[in-house]
Amino acid sequence: MGGPEIEHLIGLLAKLPGLGPRSARRVALRLLQQPEARMLPLATALQDAARATRSCSLCGNLDSHDPCTICADPERDAALVCVVETVGDLWALERAGGYRGRYHVLGGTLSALGGTGPEDLNLAPLFRRLEQGGVSEVILALSATVDGATTAHFLADRLAGSGVAVTRLAQGVPIGGALDVLDDGTLAAAVRARRPA
Ligand SMILES: [Zn+2]
């Protein structure tokens, strides 16, 4: 169907998250129908982004600058460091707004089953930053999973006695959420995390 170039394109698109072979064919067709308007600008954008993007040596964020735009922003509170698993989590928190500190991207979680140990995570730059001083609080924004909890315990242990406050995200009732549709674990966590009204 359409020759090897088109098959290759569809094969690459089908590997992207959220696209299977069927949607990859649809995307390829849409691009091919407007090569000048859609396809070549996309090709240029892909090439530019691939060449320009690097991992921030301070926090692990992806940016065209190192240190990244967030680390270099003097308006952001350097005393707060929010630890996340992935750059996607960092982006989610930025989209949500309301946080004006800095970040640290671990690149995953500890996992006994997956064989991920502390040496596999981006930990050294975090500990270096904490040793340099000036950080008063580390916020653990990790998944509410067994591996996320293991990683949170590990970090809380490592930071105990360092003088840095270690906090984690609250768990509870989502905005706009009705109680009777929540799963039992979330509802129980919300009761435990209750606060003065
Ligand atoms: Zn950074």
mmCIF file of C-alpha atoms and ligand atoms in Angstrom:
data_model
loop_
_atom_site.group_PDB
_atom_site.id
_atom_site.type_symbol
_atom_site.label_atom_id
_atom_site.label_comp_id
_atom_site.label_asym_id
_atom_site.label_seq_id
_atom_site.Cartn_x
_atom_site.Cartn_y
_atom_site.Cartn_z
ATOM 1 C CA MET A 1 0.000 0.000 0.000
ATOM 2 C CA GLY A 2 1.648 3.235 -1.192
ATOM 3 C CA GLY A 3 5.285 2.145 -1.389
ATOM 4 C CA PRO A 4 8.055 1.613 1.168
ATOM 5 C CA GLU A 5 8.389 5.302 2.182
ATOM 6 C CA ILE A 6 4.767 5.498 3.238
ATOM 7 C CA GLU A 7 4.932 2.112 4.993
ATOM 8 C CA HIS A 8 8.029 3.297 6.893
ATOM 9 C CA LEU A 9 6.256 6.528 7.915
ATOM 10 C CA ILE A 10 3.203 4.621 9.135
ATOM 11 C CA GLY A 11 5.459 2.185 11.014
ATOM 12 C CA LEU A 12 7.181 5.055 12.861
ATOM 13 C CA LEU A 13 3.919 6.858 13.636
ATOM 14 C CA ALA A 14 2.376 3.642 14.982
ATOM 15 C CA LYS A 15 5.105 3.499 17.664
ATOM 16 C CA LEU A 16 4.040 6.872 19.112
ATOM 17 C CA PRO A 17 2.071 6.818 22.389
ATOM 18 C CA GLY A 18 -1.659 6.804 21.777
ATOM 19 C CA LEU A 19 -1.359 5.851 18.100
ATOM 20 C CA GLY A 20 -1.930 2.300 16.912
ATOM 21 C CA PRO A 21 -1.587 1.152 13.282
ATOM 22 C CA ARG A 22 -5.079 2.366 12.402
ATOM 23 C CA SER A 23 -4.623 5.946 13.687
ATOM 24 C CA ALA A 24 -1.069 5.979 12.300
ATOM 25 C CA ARG A 25 -2.503 5.344 8.827
ATOM 26 C CA ARG A 26 -5.030 8.143 9.346
ATOM 27 C CA VAL A 27 -2.345 10.606 10.483
ATOM 28 C CA ALA A 28 -0.022 9.631 7.601
ATOM 29 C CA LEU A 29 -2.802 10.122 5.080
ATOM 30 C CA ARG A 30 -3.720 13.524 6.512
ATOM 31 C CA LEU A 31 -0.070 14.627 6.336
ATOM 32 C CA LEU A 32 0.475 13.264 2.833
ATOM 33 C CA GLN A 33 -2.589 15.036 1.504
ATOM 34 C CA GLN A 34 -1.082 18.403 2.493
ATOM 35 C CA PRO A 35 2.684 17.968 2.309
ATOM 36 C CA GLU A 36 3.522 21.674 2.058
ATOM 37 C CA ALA A 37 1.086 22.918 4.690
ATOM 38 C CA ARG A 38 1.405 20.105 7.250
ATOM 39 C CA MET A 39 4.145 17.659 6.571
ATOM 40 C CA LEU A 40 7.232 19.765 5.878
ATOM 41 C CA PRO A 41 6.603 22.177 8.810
ATOM 42 C CA LEU A 42 6.220 19.116 11.048
ATOM 43 C CA ALA A 43 9.445 17.609 9.721
ATOM 44 C CA THR A 44 11.283 20.889 10.411
ATOM 45 C CA ALA A 45 9.771 21.183 13.899
ATOM 46 C CA LEU A 46 10.821 17.602 14.728
ATOM 47 C CA GLN A 47 14.354 18.242 13.549
ATOM 48 C CA ASP A 48 14.631 21.587 15.388
ATOM 49 C CA ALA A 49 13.271 20.124 18.632
ATOM 50 C CA ALA A 50 15.550 17.070 18.424
ATOM 51 C CA ARG A 51 18.631 19.246 17.903
ATOM 52 C CA ALA A 52 17.778 21.923 20.477
ATOM 53 C CA THR A 53 16.466 19.833 23.382
ATOM 54 C CA ARG A 54 18.701 18.798 26.250
ATOM 55 C CA SER A 55 18.288 17.513 29.768
ATOM 56 C CA CYS A 56 18.720 20.209 32.449
ATOM 57 C CA SER A 57 21.870 19.377 34.436
ATOM 58 C CA LEU A 58 20.258 20.736 37.627
ATOM 59 C CA CYS A 59 16.777 19.225 37.563
ATOM 60 C CA GLY A 60 16.453 16.811 34.617
ATOM 61 C CA ASN A 61 13.735 18.804 32.835
ATOM 62 C CA LEU A 62 13.793 18.897 29.021
ATOM 63 C CA ASP A 63 14.457 22.338 27.574
ATOM 64 C CA SER A 64 16.451 24.058 24.860
ATOM 65 C CA HIS A 65 18.466 25.780 27.615
ATOM 66 C CA ASP A 66 20.666 24.299 30.343
ATOM 67 C CA PRO A 67 19.888 25.222 33.134
ATOM 68 C CA CYS A 68 16.274 24.996 32.012
ATOM 69 C CA THR A 69 13.880 27.944 31.899
ATOM 70 C CA ILE A 70 12.398 27.008 35.294
ATOM 71 C CA CYS A 71 15.782 26.623 37.058
ATOM 72 C CA ALA A 72 16.978 29.899 35.534
ATOM 73 C CA ASP A 73 13.842 31.862 36.481
ATOM 74 C CA PRO A 74 14.723 34.219 39.380
ATOM 75 C CA GLU A 75 11.009 34.607 40.170
ATOM 76 C CA ARG A 76 10.728 30.939 41.177
ATOM 77 C CA ASP A 77 11.332 30.003 44.796
ATOM 78 C CA ALA A 78 14.630 28.092 44.956
ATOM 79 C CA ALA A 79 13.859 27.001 48.541
ATOM 80 C CA LEU A 80 11.117 24.645 47.293
ATOM 81 C CA VAL A 81 12.001 21.549 45.266
ATOM 82 C CA CYS A 82 9.192 19.351 43.953
ATOM 83 C CA VAL A 83 10.397 15.822 43.150
ATOM 84 C CA VAL A 84 8.567 14.152 40.244
ATOM 85 C CA GLU A 85 9.045 10.889 38.358
ATOM 86 C CA THR A 86 8.952 12.165 34.787
ATOM 87 C CA VAL A 87 9.096 15.344 32.725
ATOM 88 C CA GLY A 88 5.437 14.594 31.880
ATOM 89 C CA ASP A 89 4.585 14.923 35.584
ATOM 90 C CA LEU A 90 6.463 18.242 35.729
ATOM 91 C CA TRP A 91 4.492 19.496 32.725
ATOM 92 C CA ALA A 92 1.234 18.385 34.367
ATOM 93 C CA LEU A 93 2.042 20.355 37.539
ATOM 94 C CA GLU A 94 3.004 23.412 35.474
ATOM 95 C CA ARG A 95 -0.258 23.169 33.505
ATOM 96 C CA ALA A 96 -2.186 22.957 36.757
ATOM 97 C CA GLY A 97 -0.509 26.188 37.929
ATOM 98 C CA GLY A 98 -0.192 27.354 41.506
ATOM 99 C CA TYR A 99 3.314 26.012 42.169
ATOM 100 C CA ARG A 100 6.119 28.574 42.044
ATOM 101 C CA GLY A 101 9.069 26.521 43.279
ATOM 102 C CA ARG A 102 11.537 24.409 41.338
ATOM 103 C CA TYR A 103 11.560 20.743 40.369
ATOM 104 C CA HIS A 104 13.670 17.627 40.301
ATOM 105 C CA VAL A 105 12.943 14.851 37.782
ATOM 106 C CA LEU A 106 13.958 11.376 38.994
ATOM 107 C CA GLY A 107 13.442 9.596 35.684
ATOM 108 C CA GLY A 108 11.387 6.804 37.291
ATOM 109 C CA THR A 109 10.802 5.159 40.651
ATOM 110 C CA LEU A 110 12.575 2.523 42.672
ATOM 111 C CA SER A 111 11.137 -0.856 41.783
ATOM 112 C CA ALA A 112 12.040 -4.165 43.388
ATOM 113 C CA LEU A 113 10.140 -6.082 40.686
ATOM 114 C CA GLY A 114 11.412 -3.947 37.792
ATOM 115 C CA GLY A 115 14.988 -4.110 39.129
ATOM 116 C CA THR A 116 15.335 -0.308 39.423
ATOM 117 C CA GLY A 117 17.718 0.722 42.212
ATOM 118 C CA PRO A 118 18.837 4.148 43.476
ATOM 119 C CA GLU A 119 21.781 4.092 41.043
ATOM 120 C CA ASP A 120 19.321 3.985 38.125
ATOM 121 C CA LEU A 121 17.598 7.230 39.145
ATOM 122 C CA ASN A 122 18.721 10.835 38.646
ATOM 123 C CA LEU A 123 19.528 11.304 42.349
ATOM 124 C CA ALA A 124 23.059 12.737 42.486
ATOM 125 C CA PRO A 125 22.153 16.256 41.244
ATOM 126 C CA LEU A 126 19.303 16.381 43.811
ATOM 127 C CA PHE A 127 21.546 15.486 46.762
ATOM 128 C CA ARG A 128 24.186 17.913 45.458
ATOM 129 C CA ARG A 129 21.646 20.724 45.316
ATOM 130 C CA LEU A 130 20.468 19.963 48.870
ATOM 131 C CA GLU A 131 24.047 19.878 50.179
ATOM 132 C CA GLN A 132 24.664 23.306 48.685
ATOM 133 C CA GLY A 133 21.956 24.659 50.997
ATOM 134 C CA GLY A 134 19.152 27.118 50.399
ATOM 135 C CA VAL A 135 16.448 24.430 50.055
ATOM 136 C CA SER A 136 13.959 24.402 52.940
ATOM 137 C CA GLU A 137 11.326 21.956 51.624
ATOM 138 C CA VAL A 138 11.287 18.944 49.332
ATOM 139 C CA ILE A 139 7.812 18.037 48.059
ATOM 140 C CA LEU A 140 7.472 14.415 46.986
ATOM 141 C CA ALA A 141 4.979 14.437 44.077
ATOM 142 C CA LEU A 142 5.220 10.723 43.294
ATOM 143 C CA SER A 143 2.651 8.203 42.074
ATOM 144 C CA ALA A 144 0.292 6.716 44.648
ATOM 145 C CA THR A 145 1.613 3.229 43.783
ATOM 146 C CA VAL A 146 3.746 0.703 45.661
ATOM 147 C CA ASP A 147 6.844 1.854 43.730
ATOM 148 C CA GLY A 148 5.985 5.530 44.280
ATOM 149 C CA ALA A 149 5.586 4.901 48.027
ATOM 150 C CA THR A 150 8.878 2.931 48.153
ATOM 151 C CA THR A 151 10.665 5.823 46.450
ATOM 152 C CA ALA A 152 9.056 8.363 48.790
ATOM 153 C CA HIS A 153 10.181 6.326 51.830
ATOM 154 C CA PHE A 154 13.711 6.068 50.448
ATOM 155 C CA LEU A 155 13.951 9.827 49.892
ATOM 156 C CA ALA A 156 12.355 10.697 53.254
ATOM 157 C CA ASP A 157 14.917 8.364 54.908
ATOM 158 C CA ARG A 158 17.847 9.895 53.057
ATOM 159 C CA LEU A 159 16.727 13.432 53.913
ATOM 160 C CA ALA A 160 15.897 12.765 57.573
ATOM 161 C CA GLY A 161 18.118 14.895 59.786
ATOM 162 C CA SER A 162 19.198 17.123 56.878
ATOM 163 C CA GLY A 163 17.120 20.035 58.191
ATOM 164 C CA VAL A 164 15.018 20.015 55.016
ATOM 165 C CA ALA A 165 11.260 19.547 55.489
ATOM 166 C CA VAL A 166 9.933 16.617 53.433
ATOM 167 C CA THR A 167 6.268 16.773 52.431
ATOM 168 C CA ARG A 168 4.103 14.859 49.981
ATOM 169 C CA LEU A 169 1.012 15.640 47.943
ATOM 170 C CA ALA A 170 -2.347 15.253 49.682
ATOM 171 C CA GLN A 171 -4.621 12.424 48.605
ATOM 172 C CA GLY A 172 -8.353 12.815 48.600
ATOM 173 C CA VAL A 173 -11.587 13.809 46.918
ATOM 174 C CA PRO A 174 -11.041 15.166 43.381
ATOM 175 C CA ILE A 175 -12.443 18.593 42.471
ATOM 176 C CA GLY A 176 -16.005 18.023 41.256
ATOM 177 C CA GLY A 177 -15.958 14.433 42.525
ATOM 178 C CA ALA A 178 -18.955 12.751 44.166
ATOM 179 C CA LEU A 179 -18.133 10.601 47.205
ATOM 180 C CA ASP A 180 -20.153 7.536 46.227
ATOM 181 C CA VAL A 181 -18.180 6.977 43.012
ATOM 182 C CA LEU A 182 -14.718 7.140 44.641
ATOM 183 C CA ASP A 183 -12.751 3.934 45.098
ATOM 184 C CA ASP A 184 -12.397 2.762 48.720
ATOM 185 C CA GLY A 185 -8.649 3.534 48.924
ATOM 186 C CA THR A 186 -9.102 7.151 47.820
ATOM 187 C CA LEU A 187 -12.046 7.710 50.152
ATOM 188 C CA ALA A 188 -10.177 6.216 53.133
ATOM 189 C CA ALA A 189 -7.121 8.391 52.320
ATOM 190 C CA ALA A 190 -9.376 11.461 52.133
ATOM 191 C CA VAL A 191 -10.758 10.746 55.606
ATOM 192 C CA ARG A 192 -7.225 10.335 57.006
ATOM 193 C CA ALA A 193 -6.078 13.571 55.314
ATOM 194 C CA ARG A 194 -9.025 15.651 56.605
ATOM 195 C CA ARG A 195 -8.292 19.212 57.676
ATOM 196 C CA PRO A 196 -10.077 22.017 59.496
ATOM 197 C CA ALA A 197 -13.022 23.337 57.444
HETATM 198 ZN ZN ZN B 1 16.129 22.681 35.421
#
